Coordinates of C-alpha atoms and ligand atoms in Angstrom, one line a residue:
M86 CA -15.2 93.3 -3.4
M87 CA -18.5 91.4 -4.7
V88 CA -20.8 90.1 -1.9
C89 CA -22.1 86.7 -3.1
E90 CA -25.2 85.3 -1.0
F91 CA -24.2 82.2 1.0
K92 CA -26.5 78.9 0.0
P93 CA -25.9 76.3 2.3
G94 CA -25.4 73.2 0.5
L95 CA -24.7 75.4 -2.6
D96 CA -28.5 74.8 -3.1
G97 CA -29.2 75.9 -7.0
I98 CA -25.9 77.0 -7.7
P99 CA -24.4 75.5 -10.8
A100 CA -21.2 73.9 -10.0
A101 CA -20.1 72.9 -14.0
Q102 CA -21.2 72.9 -17.4
S103 CA -22.1 69.5 -18.3
S104 CA -23.9 67.9 -21.4
I105 CA -23.9 64.1 -19.4
S106 CA -27.2 64.1 -17.8
S107 CA -30.0 66.0 -17.1
V108 CA -33.1 65.8 -14.4
D109 CA -36.7 67.6 -14.5
G110 CA -37.4 67.1 -10.7
H111 CA -40.9 68.4 -11.3
L112 CA -41.7 66.0 -14.1
G113 CA -39.4 62.9 -12.6
I114 CA -37.8 62.9 -15.9
L115 CA -33.9 61.8 -16.0
E116 CA -31.8 61.3 -19.0
Y117 CA -28.2 60.5 -19.8
R118 CA -26.9 62.3 -22.9
G119 CA -30.5 63.0 -23.9
I120 CA -31.9 59.6 -23.7
R121 CA -34.7 58.6 -21.1
I122 CA -33.6 56.3 -18.2
E123 CA -36.7 54.3 -18.9
E124 CA -35.7 53.5 -22.3
L125 CA -32.1 53.0 -21.5
A126 CA -33.2 50.5 -18.4
E127 CA -35.4 49.0 -21.4
K128 CA -32.8 48.4 -23.9
S129 CA -29.2 49.1 -22.9
T130 CA -26.7 47.5 -20.8
F131 CA -24.5 48.6 -18.2
L132 CA -21.3 48.7 -20.2
E133 CA -23.2 50.2 -23.4
T134 CA -24.6 52.7 -20.9
A135 CA -21.2 53.6 -19.2
Y136 CA -19.9 54.1 -23.0
L137 CA -22.7 56.4 -23.7
L138 CA -22.0 58.5 -20.5
I139 CA -18.3 58.7 -21.1
W140 CA -17.8 59.2 -24.8
G141 CA -21.1 60.9 -25.4
E142 CA -22.4 58.6 -27.8
L143 CA -23.9 55.1 -28.4
P144 CA -21.5 53.0 -29.6
T145 CA -21.5 51.0 -32.5
S146 CA -21.4 47.3 -32.3
E147 CA -17.8 47.0 -33.0
E148 CA -17.0 50.1 -30.5
L149 CA -19.0 48.3 -28.0
A150 CA -17.6 44.6 -28.5
A151 CA -14.0 46.3 -28.2
F152 CA -15.0 48.1 -25.2
E153 CA -16.8 44.9 -23.5
S154 CA -13.6 43.1 -24.5
E155 CA -11.0 45.8 -23.2
V156 CA -13.1 45.6 -19.7
R157 CA -13.1 41.6 -19.7
N158 CA -9.5 41.4 -20.1
H159 CA -8.6 43.9 -17.1
R160 CA -11.2 42.1 -14.4
R161 CA -8.6 40.6 -12.5
I162 CA -6.7 42.3 -9.7
K163 CA -2.9 42.4 -8.9
Y164 CA -1.8 40.0 -5.9
R165 CA -0.2 42.8 -4.2
I166 CA -3.9 44.7 -4.3
S167 CA -5.5 41.3 -3.0
D168 CA -2.9 40.8 -0.4
M169 CA -3.3 44.4 0.7
M170 CA -7.1 43.8 1.1
K171 CA -6.4 40.6 3.1
C172 CA -5.0 43.0 5.9
F173 CA -8.3 44.7 6.1
P174 CA -10.4 44.2 9.3
E175 CA -13.2 41.9 8.8
S176 CA -15.2 44.2 10.7
G177 CA -14.3 47.3 8.5
H178 CA -17.1 48.5 6.3
P179 CA -17.0 47.4 2.6
M180 CA -17.2 51.1 1.4
D181 CA -14.1 52.3 3.5
A182 CA -12.1 48.6 1.6
L183 CA -13.4 49.9 -2.0
Q184 CA -12.3 53.6 -1.2
A185 CA -8.9 52.2 -0.1
S186 CA -8.4 49.8 -2.8
A187 CA -9.4 52.3 -5.4
A188 CA -6.6 54.5 -4.4
A189 CA -4.2 51.6 -4.2
L190 CA -4.8 51.1 -7.8
G191 CA -2.9 54.4 -8.2
L192 CA 0.1 52.9 -6.7
F193 CA 0.6 50.8 -9.8
Y194 CA -1.1 52.7 -12.8
S195 CA -0.9 56.9 -11.7
R196 CA 1.2 58.3 -14.4
R197 CA -1.0 61.6 -14.9
D198 CA -0.8 61.2 -18.5
L199 CA -4.1 63.5 -18.8
N200 CA -3.4 64.7 -22.2
N201 CA -3.0 61.2 -24.0
P202 CA -6.6 59.8 -25.1
I203 CA -4.9 56.2 -24.5
Y204 CA -4.1 57.1 -20.9
I205 CA -7.9 58.1 -20.4
R206 CA -9.1 55.0 -22.1
D207 CA -7.0 52.7 -19.9
A208 CA -8.0 54.2 -17.0
V209 CA -11.7 54.3 -17.6
V210 CA -11.3 50.6 -18.7
R211 CA -9.6 49.6 -15.6
L212 CA -11.6 50.9 -13.0
I213 CA -14.8 49.7 -14.6
A214 CA -13.1 46.5 -14.8
K215 CA -11.8 46.3 -11.5
I216 CA -13.9 47.7 -9.2
P217 CA -16.7 44.9 -9.1
T218 CA -13.6 42.5 -8.7
M219 CA -12.4 44.5 -5.4
V220 CA -15.8 44.6 -4.0
A221 CA -16.5 40.7 -4.4
A222 CA -13.0 40.0 -3.0
F223 CA -13.5 41.9 0.3
Q224 CA -16.9 40.1 0.7
L225 CA -15.3 36.9 0.5
M226 CA -11.9 37.7 2.2
R227 CA -13.9 38.9 5.1
N228 CA -15.2 35.7 5.3
G229 CA -12.2 33.8 5.5
N230 CA -12.3 32.9 2.0
D231 CA -10.0 33.4 -1.1
A232 CA -11.5 35.7 -3.7
V233 CA -12.7 33.9 -6.7
R234 CA -11.3 34.7 -10.1
P235 CA -13.3 36.5 -12.7
R236 CA -15.1 34.4 -15.3
D237 CA -14.3 35.4 -19.1
D238 CA -17.3 33.5 -20.4
L239 CA -19.6 35.5 -18.3
D240 CA -20.6 39.2 -19.1
Y241 CA -20.3 42.2 -16.7
S242 CA -23.0 41.9 -14.2
A243 CA -23.3 37.8 -14.3
N244 CA -19.8 37.5 -13.8
F245 CA -19.7 40.1 -10.8
L246 CA -22.9 37.9 -9.0
Y247 CA -20.6 34.7 -9.8
M248 CA -17.7 36.3 -8.1
L249 CA -19.7 37.4 -4.8
N250 CA -21.8 33.8 -4.5
E251 CA -19.0 31.8 -6.5
Q252 CA -22.2 30.3 -8.5
A253 CA -23.4 31.6 -12.0
P254 CA -26.4 33.8 -11.4
D255 CA -30.1 32.9 -12.9
A256 CA -30.3 35.1 -16.0
L257 CA -33.5 37.2 -14.6
A258 CA -31.2 38.0 -11.6
A259 CA -28.0 38.9 -13.7
R260 CA -30.5 41.2 -16.2
I261 CA -32.2 43.0 -13.3
F262 CA -28.6 43.7 -11.2
D263 CA -27.3 45.1 -14.6
I264 CA -30.7 47.5 -15.0
C265 CA -29.8 48.7 -11.5
L266 CA -26.2 49.6 -12.4
I267 CA -27.8 51.5 -15.5
L268 CA -30.1 53.1 -13.0
H269 CA -27.5 54.3 -10.8
A270 CA -24.8 55.1 -13.2
E271 CA -25.0 58.8 -13.0
H272 CA -27.2 61.5 -11.3
T273 CA -26.0 65.3 -12.5
M274 CA -24.4 67.3 -9.6
N275 CA -24.6 65.0 -6.5
A276 CA -22.3 65.5 -3.7
S277 CA -19.9 62.5 -5.1
T278 CA -20.1 63.9 -8.7
F279 CA -19.0 67.3 -7.3
S280 CA -16.3 65.6 -5.2
A281 CA -15.0 63.7 -8.1
R282 CA -15.0 67.2 -10.2
V283 CA -13.3 69.0 -7.3
T284 CA -10.4 66.2 -7.3
A285 CA -10.4 66.0 -10.9
S286 CA -9.8 69.8 -11.4
T287 CA -6.1 69.7 -9.3
L288 CA -5.4 67.2 -12.5
T289 CA -4.5 64.5 -9.9
D290 CA -4.8 61.0 -11.2
P291 CA -8.3 59.4 -11.8
Y292 CA -7.9 56.6 -9.3
A293 CA -7.8 59.5 -6.4
V294 CA -10.7 61.0 -8.4
V295 CA -12.5 58.0 -7.8
A296 CA -11.4 57.4 -4.3
S297 CA -12.5 60.6 -3.3
A298 CA -16.0 60.1 -4.7
V299 CA -16.5 56.6 -3.3
G300 CA -15.6 58.1 0.2
T301 CA -18.3 61.0 -0.5
L302 CA -20.9 58.4 -1.8
G303 CA -20.7 56.3 1.6
G304 CA -22.5 58.9 3.7
P305 CA -26.2 58.2 4.9
L306 CA -27.8 61.3 3.3
H307 CA -26.3 59.9 -0.4
G308 CA -25.6 56.7 -1.4
G309 CA -25.1 55.2 2.1
A310 CA -29.2 55.7 2.4
N311 CA -30.0 52.7 0.8
E312 CA -28.4 50.5 3.6
E313 CA -30.5 52.5 6.1
V314 CA -33.5 52.0 4.5
I315 CA -33.3 48.1 5.2
Q316 CA -32.3 48.7 8.9
M317 CA -35.4 51.1 9.1
L318 CA -37.5 48.5 7.5
E319 CA -36.4 45.8 9.7
A320 CA -36.6 48.2 12.8
I321 CA -40.5 48.9 12.0
G322 CA -41.0 45.4 11.5
T323 CA -44.9 45.1 10.9
V324 CA -47.4 47.1 8.3
E325 CA -49.4 48.4 11.6
N326 CA -45.7 50.4 13.1
V327 CA -45.5 52.0 9.7
R328 CA -47.6 55.1 10.6
P329 CA -46.8 55.7 14.3
F330 CA -42.9 55.2 13.0
I331 CA -43.5 58.2 10.7
E332 CA -45.5 60.4 12.8
D333 CA -42.5 60.0 15.7
C334 CA -40.0 60.7 13.0
L335 CA -42.0 63.9 12.0
E336 CA -42.3 64.8 15.6
R337 CA -38.5 64.8 16.2
K338 CA -37.7 66.2 12.9
A339 CA -35.8 63.1 11.6
K340 CA -35.4 62.2 8.3
I341 CA -37.1 59.0 6.9
M342 CA -34.4 57.2 4.6
G343 CA -35.1 56.7 1.1
F344 CA -37.4 59.9 0.9
G345 CA -36.8 63.3 -0.4
H346 CA -34.4 64.6 -2.8
R347 CA -32.8 68.3 -3.6
V348 CA -34.0 67.8 -7.0
Y349 CA -36.9 65.3 -7.6
K350 CA -40.2 66.8 -6.1
V351 CA -42.0 63.9 -7.4
K352 CA -41.3 60.2 -7.3
D353 CA -37.7 59.4 -8.7
P354 CA -38.2 57.7 -12.0
R355 CA -35.7 55.2 -10.8
A356 CA -37.7 54.3 -7.8
T357 CA -40.5 53.7 -10.0
I358 CA -38.2 51.1 -12.2
L359 CA -36.8 49.5 -9.3
Q360 CA -40.2 48.9 -7.5
N361 CA -41.4 47.3 -10.9
M362 CA -38.0 44.9 -10.7
A363 CA -38.5 44.1 -7.2
E364 CA -42.3 43.1 -7.9
Q365 CA -40.6 40.7 -10.9
L366 CA -38.2 39.3 -8.6
F367 CA -41.0 38.3 -6.0
D368 CA -42.7 36.9 -8.6
K369 CA -40.1 34.5 -9.5
F370 CA -38.5 33.9 -6.4
G371 CA -41.2 34.9 -3.5
P372 CA -42.2 37.8 -1.5
D373 CA -40.4 39.5 0.8
K374 CA -42.1 40.8 3.8
Y375 CA -40.7 44.2 4.0
Y376 CA -42.1 45.1 0.4
D377 CA -45.6 45.5 2.3
I378 CA -44.0 47.6 5.1
A379 CA -42.4 49.8 2.3
Q380 CA -45.6 50.3 0.2
E381 CA -47.5 51.3 3.4
M382 CA -44.7 53.8 4.3
E383 CA -45.0 55.2 0.6
R384 CA -48.4 55.8 1.1
V385 CA -48.3 57.5 4.7
V386 CA -45.1 59.8 3.5
E387 CA -47.3 61.1 0.5
E388 CA -50.0 61.7 2.8
K389 CA -47.8 63.6 5.4
L390 CA -45.2 65.2 2.9
G391 CA -46.6 64.9 -0.1
H392 CA -47.2 68.5 -0.1
K393 CA -43.3 69.3 0.3
G394 CA -42.4 67.3 -2.5
I395 CA -41.2 64.5 -0.5
Y396 CA -41.6 61.0 -2.4
P397 CA -39.3 57.7 -2.8
N398 CA -35.8 58.1 -4.2
V399 CA -33.8 55.9 -6.0
D400 CA -32.4 54.4 -2.6
F401 CA -35.9 53.4 -1.3
Y402 CA -36.6 50.4 -3.2
S403 CA -33.2 49.2 -4.5
G404 CA -32.2 47.5 -1.2
L405 CA -35.6 45.2 -1.7
V406 CA -34.1 44.4 -5.1
Y407 CA -30.7 43.6 -3.5
R408 CA -32.1 41.6 -1.0
K409 CA -34.0 39.5 -3.0
L410 CA -30.7 39.0 -5.2
G411 CA -29.0 37.8 -1.9
I412 CA -26.9 40.5 -1.6
P413 CA -25.8 41.6 2.1
T414 CA -27.0 44.9 3.5
D415 CA -23.7 46.3 3.6
L416 CA -22.7 45.9 0.0
F417 CA -25.7 47.8 -1.5
T418 CA -23.5 50.9 -1.3
P419 CA -20.5 49.4 -2.8
I420 CA -22.7 48.2 -5.7
F421 CA -24.1 51.7 -6.3
A422 CA -20.2 52.8 -6.5
I423 CA -19.7 50.0 -9.3
A424 CA -22.5 51.7 -11.1
R425 CA -21.5 55.4 -10.2
V426 CA -18.0 54.9 -11.2
A427 CA -19.3 55.5 -14.9
G428 CA -20.8 58.9 -14.1
W429 CA -17.9 59.8 -12.3
L430 CA -15.4 59.1 -15.2
A431 CA -17.6 60.7 -17.4
H432 CA -17.3 63.8 -15.2
W433 CA -13.5 63.4 -14.8
K434 CA -13.1 63.7 -18.4
E435 CA -15.6 66.6 -19.1
Q436 CA -13.6 68.4 -16.3
L437 CA -10.4 67.7 -17.9
E438 CA -11.6 69.5 -21.6
E439 CA -12.3 72.5 -19.8
N440 CA -10.5 72.6 -16.7
R441 CA -10.2 75.3 -14.2
I442 CA -9.4 74.7 -10.7
Y443 CA -12.2 74.5 -8.0
R444 CA -11.5 77.3 -5.9
P445 CA -14.6 78.9 -4.6
T446 CA -14.8 81.4 -1.7
Q447 CA -16.6 81.5 1.7
V448 CA -18.4 83.7 3.8
Y449 CA -15.9 84.3 6.9
N450 CA -17.9 85.0 10.3
G451 CA -15.1 84.7 12.6
K452 CA -13.3 87.2 14.6
H453 CA -10.5 89.5 13.5
S454 CA -7.4 91.3 15.2
I455 CA -7.6 89.3 18.5
S456 CA -4.0 89.1 19.9
Y457 CA -2.4 86.0 21.1
T458 CA -3.2 84.6 24.7
P459 CA -0.1 83.0 26.3
I460 CA -0.9 79.2 27.1
E461 CA -0.6 79.8 31.0
K462 CA -3.3 82.9 30.8
R463 CA -6.0 80.6 29.0
Ligands
CMC536 N1 -38.0 62.7 5.5 C1 -38.7 63.7 6.4 N2 -38.8 65.0 5.8 C2 -37.9 65.0 4.8 C3 -36.9 64.5 4.1 C4 -36.8 63.0 4.7 N3 -36.6 62.0 4.2 N4 -36.2 64.9 3.2 C5 -36.7 66.3 3.6 N5 -37.3 66.7 4.3 C6 -38.0 67.7 4.5 C7 -37.1 68.6 5.4 O1 -37.7 68.2 6.9 C8 -37.5 69.8 4.8 O2 -38.7 70.5 5.8 P1 -38.9 71.8 6.6 O3 -38.8 72.8 4.7 O4 -40.3 71.6 7.0 O5 -37.7 72.0 7.4 C9 -37.7 70.0 3.8 O6 -38.2 68.6 3.4 C10 -36.3 70.0 2.9 O7 -35.5 69.3 3.3 P2 -33.9 69.4 3.3 O8 -33.1 68.5 4.3 O9 -33.7 71.0 3.3 O10 -33.6 69.2 1.9 P3 -32.2 68.7 0.9 O11 -32.5 69.2 -0.4 O12 -31.0 69.6 1.9 O13 -31.8 67.1 1.2 C11 -31.9 64.7 1.2 C12 -32.1 66.0 0.4 C13 -32.1 63.6 0.2 C14 -30.4 65.0 1.9 C15 -32.8 64.5 2.3 O14 -34.4 64.6 1.7 C16 -32.6 63.7 3.2 O15 -31.8 63.9 4.1 N6 -33.3 62.3 2.7 C17 -33.1 61.1 3.7 C18 -31.6 60.6 3.2 C19 -31.7 59.8 1.7 O16 -32.5 59.0 1.6 N7 -30.8 60.1 1.1 C20 -30.7 59.5 -0.3 C21 -30.6 60.7 -1.4 S1 -31.3 60.1 -3.0 C22 -30.0 59.0 -3.6 C23 -28.4 59.8 -3.2 O17 -28.1 61.3 -3.5 O18 -27.3 59.0 -3.0

């Protein structure tokens, strides 16, 4: 029998062949289908980027218009889904509400017609269209209000901010939010994408694929870190407290949220773009006291941990952007999911194209040949 070396966290083990995105962690380069993230952030929109990720090429203007129109037509959710969501406890985390609602879509649309490109396209459109509506609906419902119907005259991101705040957003805020979605749309073989591919490999329906990925994204070591960054900045409170806070974390061997990455050994290029967008928002809408604390943290962490390649990741500055857009802290990770659904669906489609069910092995380190002890003798 072949004996393989066990790598905790599958560190460095390829789990798939993929042409969707690539990361150079030493140069700080992220590309979607070969296009640099900086260029997409400057020139693209989230829906165009989603199309690129899922179908592999930038759309023509006709293809993009058709995709945008299909997504617009599927934004509403069935009253049974919203009635179900009204029964969710207000105290529940919005990521749990999203996971349950995404799975519930499968009750209505699951046919598992996976060889049919029309079924694939339909599922892609439905998930991209409905997930923002469900996130906004839960936010309003948990505050005792009815969900707001999507507005057909608003584009994808402006409509989401409208559904959340019940008023049409400022143009800069909507554009910056759209760029945030582009930045979070895809990132190679991270934990939630791996989870999506494992689920996809069983040939289950795409709603189950997305629900499993949402559950994986929620943890504090993955998408949940953006929420924890803000809680950390609040707890630190002043610039003077930064150094002692970091020294204390290092002494306790506690992780500093928003720093470090399995792949990047330099500052995450998305963190640089997010920091720049936070500054644009501060210029227009006023400063945020936590930004000074964040900058000081970046300086001190670089001084203490730069030699280990620990720098800000995507989650470090995204929370400051979302705060300025008036988004509640516990919606940061659901917003990450709104974006990442594009990447998960691209991986779902790619997995189906050359599927083999995931069935890795394990290194058994338990006992053998133990006899059963009757309960009265234990
Ligand atoms: N603070 C302090 N030390 C750190 C940190 C951190 N945030 N991240 C890594 N290290 C140290 C770690 O202590 C270890 O040191 P040593 O070799 O001396 O034991 C070394 O760097 C390697 O760390 P690791 O935990 O083995 O690295 P990993 O690749 O298993 O974990 C990570 C990557 C992102 C889970 C980790 O850096 C972390 O927990 N960061 C904080 C949580 C966070 O910001 N998560 C968001 C990740 S990016 C977006 C996303 O995936 O959603």
